[in-house]
Amino acid sequence: MTFKTLDDLESGQRVLVRLDLNSPVEDGEVQDNRRFDRHATTVKELAENDHRVVLMAHQGRPGDDDFVSLEQHADILAGHIGMDVEFVADTYGDDALDAIRSLEGGDVLLLENTRMVDEELPEEDPETKAETAFVKTLSEEFDAYVNDAYSAAHRKHASLVGFPLVLPSYAGRVMESEYEANSSIATREFDGDVTMVVGGTKATDVIGVMNALDEKVDQFLLGGIAGELFLRADGHDVGYDLEGMNLFDEQWEKNEETIRNVLDEKGDQIVLATDLAFEDENDERAEIPVASITEKDTAYLDVGSDTVATYTPYIHDSEAVFVKGALGLFEDERFATGTTGVLEAIADTDCFSVVGGGDTSRAIEMYGMSEDDFSHVSIAGGAYIRALTGESLPAVELLQEN
Ligand code: 3PG
Ligand code: MG
């Protein structure tokens, strides 16, 4: 099913736009990231079409350190768009309404953090959200609603699910491209092999993806914490916590049976790491074949080079490759080569490729690769996993029904 896009929106209107500018915050400073750059495309197009453009977004959650005002976001976004972005420290009170009413065609205004509104966060059905003072008050000021926040589309928050019930609604450019690429594993038929690289820290995500996609995917290439847990199920002395660690044992206790069943039932499709990397006594990267590990006595921080060599031909022979999660601790250069090795193998081929899942895509820019070498690099985390596993995204469904 499809939705209306900016192509269907007549110019010169009052448009309320939901973006996802949720960003890392370090010592109170909002960190620039690709979400700004991506959403800038949508905002710029709207401004150029003479709309009065009012932006909503969230940052953090009440009680967390990264729950801050969007004032800095306005400046960062302005830099990416190359035009002024006004900011008002209010969402739907008099200050916000005054600022909205004084806009002219082509102006861009960012409202304050939607999560500062009490009615925003509780997960409730769209009908309830449409009845909130927040949605009722703001919707009066607009002709149309544009949702560009694909990466927050799994949340039933007022700014995401309330407005589509009361305003004509459209998908922004980011929403459009994310939806198409991330759903493609479920919706497209590929002629050749489909490979999925699954890593990251959460075993339940990996299990969910494998269970949902075992008929679509020819092979799953494993890494990360999840990969080590599967190695443990395969009888290797890895995948448990050393003193002071809290990564494996709790997940193992909760998921042991499922992991064993998945390995049993889908063993033919699952490819496990053949070697792992660790920090040696000189603080340098060292590697060990999995078969030689008799007892885990060090933390494994990446898959090894033999594993990358084993995974590469699968990638080269595939028609489509999807990546969910990193294969190692790529933020540390010494333990990045598992993740970058696999990404480079994907970049080398002409296959259809989608990279997403938490921070994985950050490895692409960190290590000087080009996004152009992939069909799609997602800026979504939780929404990406849900798209892969076929779970619905409430905010997307509402755009489709609109
Ligand atoms: C994200 O950053 O993943 C989305 O914006 C959703 O944020 P949340 O996980 O705090 O709801
Ligand atoms: Mg390519």
Coordinates of C-alpha atoms and ligand atoms in Angstrom, one line a residue:
M1 CA 0.0 0.0 0.0
T2 CA 1.2 3.4 -0.7
F3 CA 0.9 6.9 0.6
K4 CA 0.7 10.5 -0.7
T5 CA 4.1 12.3 -1.1
L6 CA 5.3 15.8 -1.6
D7 CA 4.5 15.3 -5.3
D8 CA 0.8 15.4 -4.4
L9 CA 1.0 18.6 -2.2
E10 CA 0.0 21.8 -3.8
S11 CA 2.4 24.7 -3.2
G12 CA 1.9 27.7 -0.9
Q13 CA 0.2 26.0 2.1
R14 CA 0.6 26.0 5.9
V15 CA 2.4 22.7 6.5
L16 CA 3.2 21.0 9.8
V17 CA 6.1 18.6 9.5
R18 CA 7.3 15.9 11.8
L19 CA 11.1 15.2 11.6
D20 CA 13.3 12.8 13.6
L21 CA 16.2 15.0 14.8
N22 CA 16.8 12.8 17.9
S23 CA 20.6 13.0 18.2
P24 CA 23.5 12.1 20.5
V25 CA 24.1 14.9 23.1
E26 CA 27.6 15.2 24.7
D27 CA 28.0 17.5 27.7
G28 CA 24.8 19.3 26.7
E29 CA 26.0 19.8 23.1
V30 CA 23.8 18.3 20.3
Q31 CA 25.9 16.4 17.9
D32 CA 25.4 16.9 14.2
N33 CA 24.5 13.7 12.3
R34 CA 23.1 12.4 9.1
R35 CA 19.5 12.8 10.3
F36 CA 19.9 16.6 9.8
D37 CA 21.3 16.2 6.4
R38 CA 18.6 13.8 5.3
H39 CA 15.7 15.8 6.6
A40 CA 17.2 19.0 5.1
T41 CA 16.1 17.7 1.7
T42 CA 12.5 17.6 2.7
V43 CA 12.5 20.9 4.5
K44 CA 14.3 22.7 1.6
E45 CA 11.8 21.3 -0.9
L46 CA 8.9 22.5 1.1
A47 CA 10.4 26.0 1.7
E48 CA 11.2 26.3 -2.0
N49 CA 7.5 25.5 -2.8
D50 CA 6.5 28.6 -0.9
H51 CA 5.0 26.7 2.1
R52 CA 5.0 28.1 5.6
V53 CA 7.0 25.3 7.1
V54 CA 6.6 24.4 10.8
L55 CA 8.8 21.6 12.1
M56 CA 8.2 19.3 15.1
A57 CA 10.7 16.9 16.5
H58 CA 11.7 15.2 19.7
Q59 CA 15.0 14.8 21.7
G60 CA 15.6 12.3 24.4
R61 CA 13.1 11.3 27.1
P62 CA 12.1 13.1 30.3
G63 CA 14.6 12.2 33.0
D64 CA 17.5 11.5 30.6
D65 CA 20.6 13.6 30.1
D66 CA 19.8 14.0 26.4
F67 CA 16.3 15.4 27.1
V68 CA 17.1 18.9 26.0
S69 CA 15.6 21.9 24.1
L70 CA 15.7 21.9 20.3
E71 CA 17.3 25.3 20.1
Q72 CA 20.6 23.9 18.9
H73 CA 18.9 21.6 16.4
A74 CA 17.5 24.7 14.6
D75 CA 21.0 26.0 14.0
I76 CA 22.4 22.7 12.9
L77 CA 19.5 22.2 10.5
A78 CA 19.8 25.7 9.2
G79 CA 23.4 24.9 8.3
H80 CA 22.4 21.8 6.3
I81 CA 19.5 23.6 4.5
G82 CA 21.4 26.8 3.8
M83 CA 18.5 29.0 5.0
D84 CA 17.3 30.4 8.3
V85 CA 15.5 28.1 10.7
E86 CA 13.6 30.1 13.3
F87 CA 13.1 28.5 16.8
V88 CA 10.4 29.1 19.4
A89 CA 10.7 27.6 22.9
D90 CA 7.1 26.5 22.9
T91 CA 5.0 23.8 21.2
Y92 CA 1.3 24.9 21.1
G93 CA 1.0 27.8 23.6
D94 CA 0.6 31.4 22.7
D95 CA 4.3 31.9 21.9
A96 CA 4.2 29.1 19.4
L97 CA 0.9 30.2 17.8
D98 CA 2.2 33.8 17.5
A99 CA 5.4 32.5 15.8
I100 CA 3.4 30.3 13.4
R101 CA 1.0 33.0 12.5
S102 CA 3.7 35.5 11.6
L103 CA 5.4 33.2 9.1
E104 CA 5.4 33.9 5.4
G105 CA 5.7 31.6 2.4
G106 CA 9.2 30.0 2.4
D107 CA 9.8 30.6 6.1
V108 CA 10.9 27.7 8.3
L109 CA 10.1 27.5 12.1
L110 CA 11.1 24.7 14.5
L111 CA 8.9 24.2 17.6
E112 CA 10.2 23.0 21.0
N113 CA 10.8 19.3 21.8
T114 CA 7.5 17.5 21.4
R115 CA 8.3 15.3 24.4
M116 CA 8.0 18.4 26.7
V117 CA 4.2 18.1 26.0
D118 CA 2.6 15.7 28.5
E119 CA 0.2 14.4 25.9
E120 CA 3.0 13.3 23.5
L121 CA 4.6 10.3 25.0
P122 CA 2.0 7.8 26.4
E123 CA 1.5 5.1 23.8
E124 CA -2.1 5.4 22.9
D125 CA -4.3 4.8 19.8
P126 CA -4.5 7.5 17.1
E127 CA -8.1 8.4 18.0
T128 CA -7.1 9.3 21.6
K129 CA -4.1 11.3 20.4
A130 CA -6.2 13.2 17.9
E131 CA -8.4 14.4 20.8
T132 CA -5.5 15.9 22.8
A133 CA -5.3 19.7 23.2
F134 CA -1.8 19.5 21.6
V135 CA -3.2 18.0 18.3
K136 CA -6.4 19.9 18.3
T137 CA -4.8 23.3 18.9
L138 CA -2.0 22.9 16.4
S139 CA -4.0 21.3 13.6
E140 CA -6.2 24.5 13.5
E141 CA -3.2 26.4 12.2
F142 CA -2.4 24.1 9.2
D143 CA -3.6 22.9 5.8
A144 CA -1.5 19.8 5.7
Y145 CA 0.7 17.4 7.8
V146 CA 3.9 15.9 6.5
N147 CA 5.6 13.0 8.3
D148 CA 9.2 12.5 7.5
A149 CA 10.1 10.7 10.8
Y150 CA 10.3 7.1 9.5
S151 CA 12.8 6.3 12.3
A152 CA 10.2 7.2 15.0
A153 CA 7.2 5.6 13.1
H154 CA 7.1 2.7 15.5
R155 CA 6.0 5.0 18.3
K156 CA 2.3 5.8 18.9
H157 CA 3.1 9.4 20.0
A158 CA 0.7 12.3 19.4
S159 CA 2.9 14.1 16.9
L160 CA 3.2 10.9 14.9
V161 CA -0.3 9.3 15.0
G162 CA -2.6 12.2 16.1
F163 CA -2.3 14.6 13.2
P164 CA -2.9 12.2 10.3
L165 CA -6.5 11.8 11.6
V166 CA -7.2 15.5 11.4
L167 CA -5.1 16.9 8.5
P168 CA -4.5 15.7 4.9
S169 CA -1.2 13.8 5.3
Y170 CA 1.8 13.2 3.2
A171 CA 5.1 11.3 3.4
G172 CA 8.2 13.4 3.3
R173 CA 11.2 12.4 1.2
V174 CA 13.0 10.6 4.0
M175 CA 9.8 8.7 4.9
E176 CA 9.4 7.7 1.3
S177 CA 12.9 6.4 0.7
E178 CA 13.3 4.7 4.1
Y179 CA 9.9 2.9 3.7
E180 CA 10.7 1.7 0.2
A181 CA 14.2 0.4 0.9
N182 CA 13.5 -1.1 4.3
S183 CA 10.3 -2.9 3.3
S184 CA 11.9 -4.3 0.2
I185 CA 13.1 -7.5 1.8
A186 CA 9.4 -8.3 2.6
T187 CA 7.9 -6.9 -0.6
R188 CA 10.4 -7.5 -3.4
E189 CA 11.3 -10.7 -5.2
F190 CA 15.0 -11.0 -5.9
D191 CA 16.2 -13.3 -8.7
G192 CA 19.4 -14.5 -7.0
D193 CA 20.5 -15.1 -3.4
V194 CA 19.6 -12.8 -0.6
T195 CA 22.2 -12.5 2.2
M196 CA 21.6 -10.9 5.6
V197 CA 24.4 -9.8 7.8
V198 CA 23.2 -9.8 11.4
G199 CA 25.2 -8.5 14.4
G200 CA 24.8 -6.0 17.1
T201 CA 24.2 -6.5 20.8
K202 CA 20.7 -7.8 21.0
A203 CA 20.0 -11.5 20.6
T204 CA 16.3 -11.0 20.4
D205 CA 16.6 -8.7 17.4
V206 CA 18.7 -11.2 15.6
I207 CA 16.3 -14.1 16.4
G208 CA 13.3 -12.0 15.4
V209 CA 14.9 -11.2 12.1
M210 CA 15.9 -14.8 11.4
N211 CA 12.5 -16.1 12.3
A212 CA 10.7 -13.6 10.2
L213 CA 12.9 -13.8 7.1
D214 CA 14.1 -17.4 6.9
E215 CA 12.1 -18.0 3.7
K216 CA 13.4 -14.8 2.0
V217 CA 17.1 -15.0 3.1
D218 CA 19.5 -17.7 1.7
Q219 CA 22.1 -17.1 4.4
F220 CA 22.6 -15.2 7.6
L221 CA 26.2 -14.1 8.3
L222 CA 26.6 -13.6 12.1
G223 CA 28.7 -11.3 14.2
G224 CA 28.7 -9.1 17.3
I225 CA 27.4 -10.1 20.7
A226 CA 24.6 -12.0 19.1
G227 CA 27.0 -14.0 16.9
E228 CA 29.0 -15.0 20.0
L229 CA 25.9 -16.3 21.7
F230 CA 25.2 -18.4 18.6
L231 CA 28.8 -19.7 18.8
R232 CA 28.1 -20.7 22.3
A233 CA 25.0 -22.6 21.3
D234 CA 27.2 -24.3 18.7
G235 CA 29.3 -25.7 21.5
H236 CA 32.2 -23.2 21.6
D237 CA 33.6 -21.8 24.9
V238 CA 32.6 -18.2 24.1
G239 CA 29.5 -16.2 24.6
Y240 CA 29.6 -15.7 28.4
D241 CA 30.5 -12.8 30.6
L242 CA 34.0 -12.5 32.2
E243 CA 34.2 -10.7 35.5
G244 CA 32.8 -7.2 35.3
M245 CA 31.0 -7.9 32.0
N246 CA 27.3 -7.7 31.5
L247 CA 26.6 -8.6 27.9
F248 CA 26.0 -12.3 27.5
D249 CA 24.7 -14.2 30.5
E250 CA 21.4 -12.5 31.0
Q251 CA 20.6 -12.8 27.3
W252 CA 21.7 -16.4 27.3
E253 CA 19.5 -17.3 30.2
K254 CA 16.5 -15.7 28.6
N255 CA 17.1 -17.0 25.1
E256 CA 19.1 -20.2 25.3
E257 CA 16.3 -22.4 24.1
T258 CA 15.3 -20.2 21.3
I259 CA 18.9 -19.7 20.1
R260 CA 19.4 -23.5 20.2
N261 CA 16.1 -24.1 18.2
V262 CA 17.0 -21.5 15.6
L263 CA 20.4 -23.0 15.1
D264 CA 18.9 -26.5 14.9
E265 CA 16.1 -25.5 12.4
K266 CA 18.0 -23.0 10.3
G267 CA 21.5 -24.3 10.7
D268 CA 21.9 -24.6 6.9
Q269 CA 21.3 -20.9 6.5
I270 CA 23.5 -19.8 9.4
V271 CA 27.1 -18.9 8.9
L272 CA 29.1 -18.4 12.0
A273 CA 32.4 -16.6 12.6
T274 CA 35.5 -18.8 12.2
D275 CA 37.8 -16.5 14.1
L276 CA 37.5 -13.7 16.6
A277 CA 39.7 -10.7 17.5
F278 CA 40.8 -9.5 20.9
E279 CA 43.2 -7.0 22.5
D280 CA 46.6 -8.6 23.3
E281 CA 49.1 -7.7 26.0
N282 CA 50.5 -4.9 23.9
D283 CA 47.0 -3.4 23.4
E284 CA 47.1 -4.5 19.8
R285 CA 44.6 -6.5 17.8
A286 CA 45.1 -10.2 17.8
E287 CA 43.0 -13.0 16.3
I288 CA 42.3 -16.6 17.2
P289 CA 40.4 -19.3 15.3
V290 CA 37.2 -20.2 17.1
A291 CA 38.2 -23.9 16.9
S292 CA 41.3 -23.1 19.1
I293 CA 39.4 -21.4 21.9
T294 CA 39.3 -23.9 24.8
E295 CA 38.2 -21.4 27.4
K296 CA 37.1 -17.8 27.1
D297 CA 39.7 -15.8 28.9
T298 CA 39.5 -12.5 27.1
A299 CA 36.8 -10.3 25.6
Y300 CA 36.2 -10.8 21.9
L301 CA 35.7 -7.5 20.2
D302 CA 35.3 -8.3 16.5
V303 CA 35.2 -11.1 14.0
G304 CA 38.5 -12.0 12.5
S305 CA 40.0 -11.7 9.0
D306 CA 39.3 -15.3 8.2
T307 CA 35.7 -14.7 8.9
V308 CA 35.6 -11.7 6.6
A309 CA 37.2 -13.9 3.9
T310 CA 34.6 -16.6 4.5
Y311 CA 31.7 -14.1 4.4
T312 CA 32.9 -12.1 1.3
P313 CA 32.0 -14.7 -1.4
Y314 CA 28.5 -15.0 -0.1
I315 CA 28.1 -11.3 -0.5
H316 CA 29.7 -11.2 -3.9
D317 CA 27.3 -14.0 -5.1
S318 CA 24.2 -12.3 -3.8
E319 CA 21.5 -10.3 -5.6
A320 CA 20.6 -8.4 -2.4
V321 CA 22.4 -7.9 0.9
F322 CA 20.8 -6.5 4.1
V323 CA 22.9 -5.4 7.1
K324 CA 21.5 -5.3 10.6
G325 CA 24.0 -4.5 13.3
A326 CA 27.8 -4.3 13.5
L327 CA 30.1 -7.3 13.6
G328 CA 32.4 -5.8 16.2
L329 CA 33.3 -2.7 18.3
F330 CA 33.9 -0.6 15.2
E331 CA 34.1 2.7 17.2
D332 CA 37.6 1.4 18.1
E333 CA 39.7 1.4 15.0
R334 CA 41.4 -1.9 16.0
F335 CA 38.1 -3.7 16.0
A336 CA 36.5 -2.2 13.0
T337 CA 37.7 -4.5 10.3
G338 CA 35.0 -7.1 10.7
T339 CA 32.3 -4.5 10.1
T340 CA 34.2 -2.5 7.5
G341 CA 35.4 -5.6 5.7
V342 CA 31.9 -6.8 5.2
L343 CA 30.7 -3.3 4.2
E344 CA 33.5 -3.0 1.7
A345 CA 32.6 -6.3 0.2
I346 CA 29.0 -5.0 -0.3
A347 CA 30.2 -1.7 -1.7
D348 CA 32.4 -3.6 -4.3
T349 CA 29.4 -5.4 -5.8
D350 CA 26.4 -4.1 -7.7
C351 CA 23.9 -5.9 -5.5
F352 CA 20.9 -4.2 -4.0
S353 CA 22.0 -3.3 -0.5
V354 CA 20.5 -1.8 2.6
V355 CA 22.5 -0.9 5.7
G356 CA 20.8 -0.1 9.0
G357 CA 20.3 -1.0 12.6
G358 CA 21.4 1.3 15.4
D359 CA 24.7 2.9 14.7
T360 CA 26.0 0.5 12.1
S361 CA 25.7 2.9 9.3
R362 CA 28.0 5.3 11.2
A363 CA 30.9 3.0 10.3
I364 CA 30.4 4.0 6.7
E365 CA 31.4 7.7 7.2
M366 CA 33.8 6.9 10.1
Y367 CA 36.0 4.8 7.8
G368 CA 35.7 6.9 4.7
M369 CA 33.4 4.7 2.7
S370 CA 30.7 6.4 0.4
E371 CA 27.0 6.1 1.0
D372 CA 26.7 6.1 -2.8
D373 CA 28.1 2.5 -2.9
F374 CA 25.0 1.2 -1.1
S375 CA 21.4 1.3 -2.4
H376 CA 20.2 2.6 0.9
V377 CA 21.7 3.6 4.2
S378 CA 19.0 3.8 6.9
I379 CA 18.9 6.4 9.7
A380 CA 16.5 4.2 11.6
G381 CA 17.1 1.8 14.5
G382 CA 14.0 0.3 16.1
A383 CA 11.8 1.1 13.1
Y384 CA 14.3 -0.7 10.8
I385 CA 14.2 -3.9 12.8
R386 CA 10.4 -3.8 12.8
A387 CA 10.3 -3.2 9.1
L388 CA 12.6 -6.3 8.6
T389 CA 10.5 -8.5 10.8
G390 CA 7.3 -7.4 9.2
E391 CA 5.9 -5.6 12.3
S392 CA 3.7 -2.7 11.6
L393 CA 4.8 0.9 11.9
P394 CA 1.7 2.8 13.2
A395 CA 2.7 6.2 11.8
V396 CA 3.3 4.7 8.4
E397 CA 0.0 2.9 8.4
L398 CA -1.8 6.1 9.1
L399 CA -0.2 7.8 6.1
Q400 CA -1.3 4.9 4.0
E401 CA -4.9 5.1 5.2
N402 CA -5.1 8.9 4.9
Ligands
3PG1 C1 15.3 7.0 17.6 O1 16.2 7.9 17.8 O2 15.6 5.8 17.5 C2 13.9 7.5 17.4 O3 13.9 8.8 17.3 C3 13.0 6.9 18.5 O4 13.4 7.5 19.7 P1 13.0 6.7 21.1 O5 13.6 5.4 21.0 O6 13.5 7.6 22.2 O7 11.5 6.6 21.1
MG2 MG 27.2 -1.5 -4.4

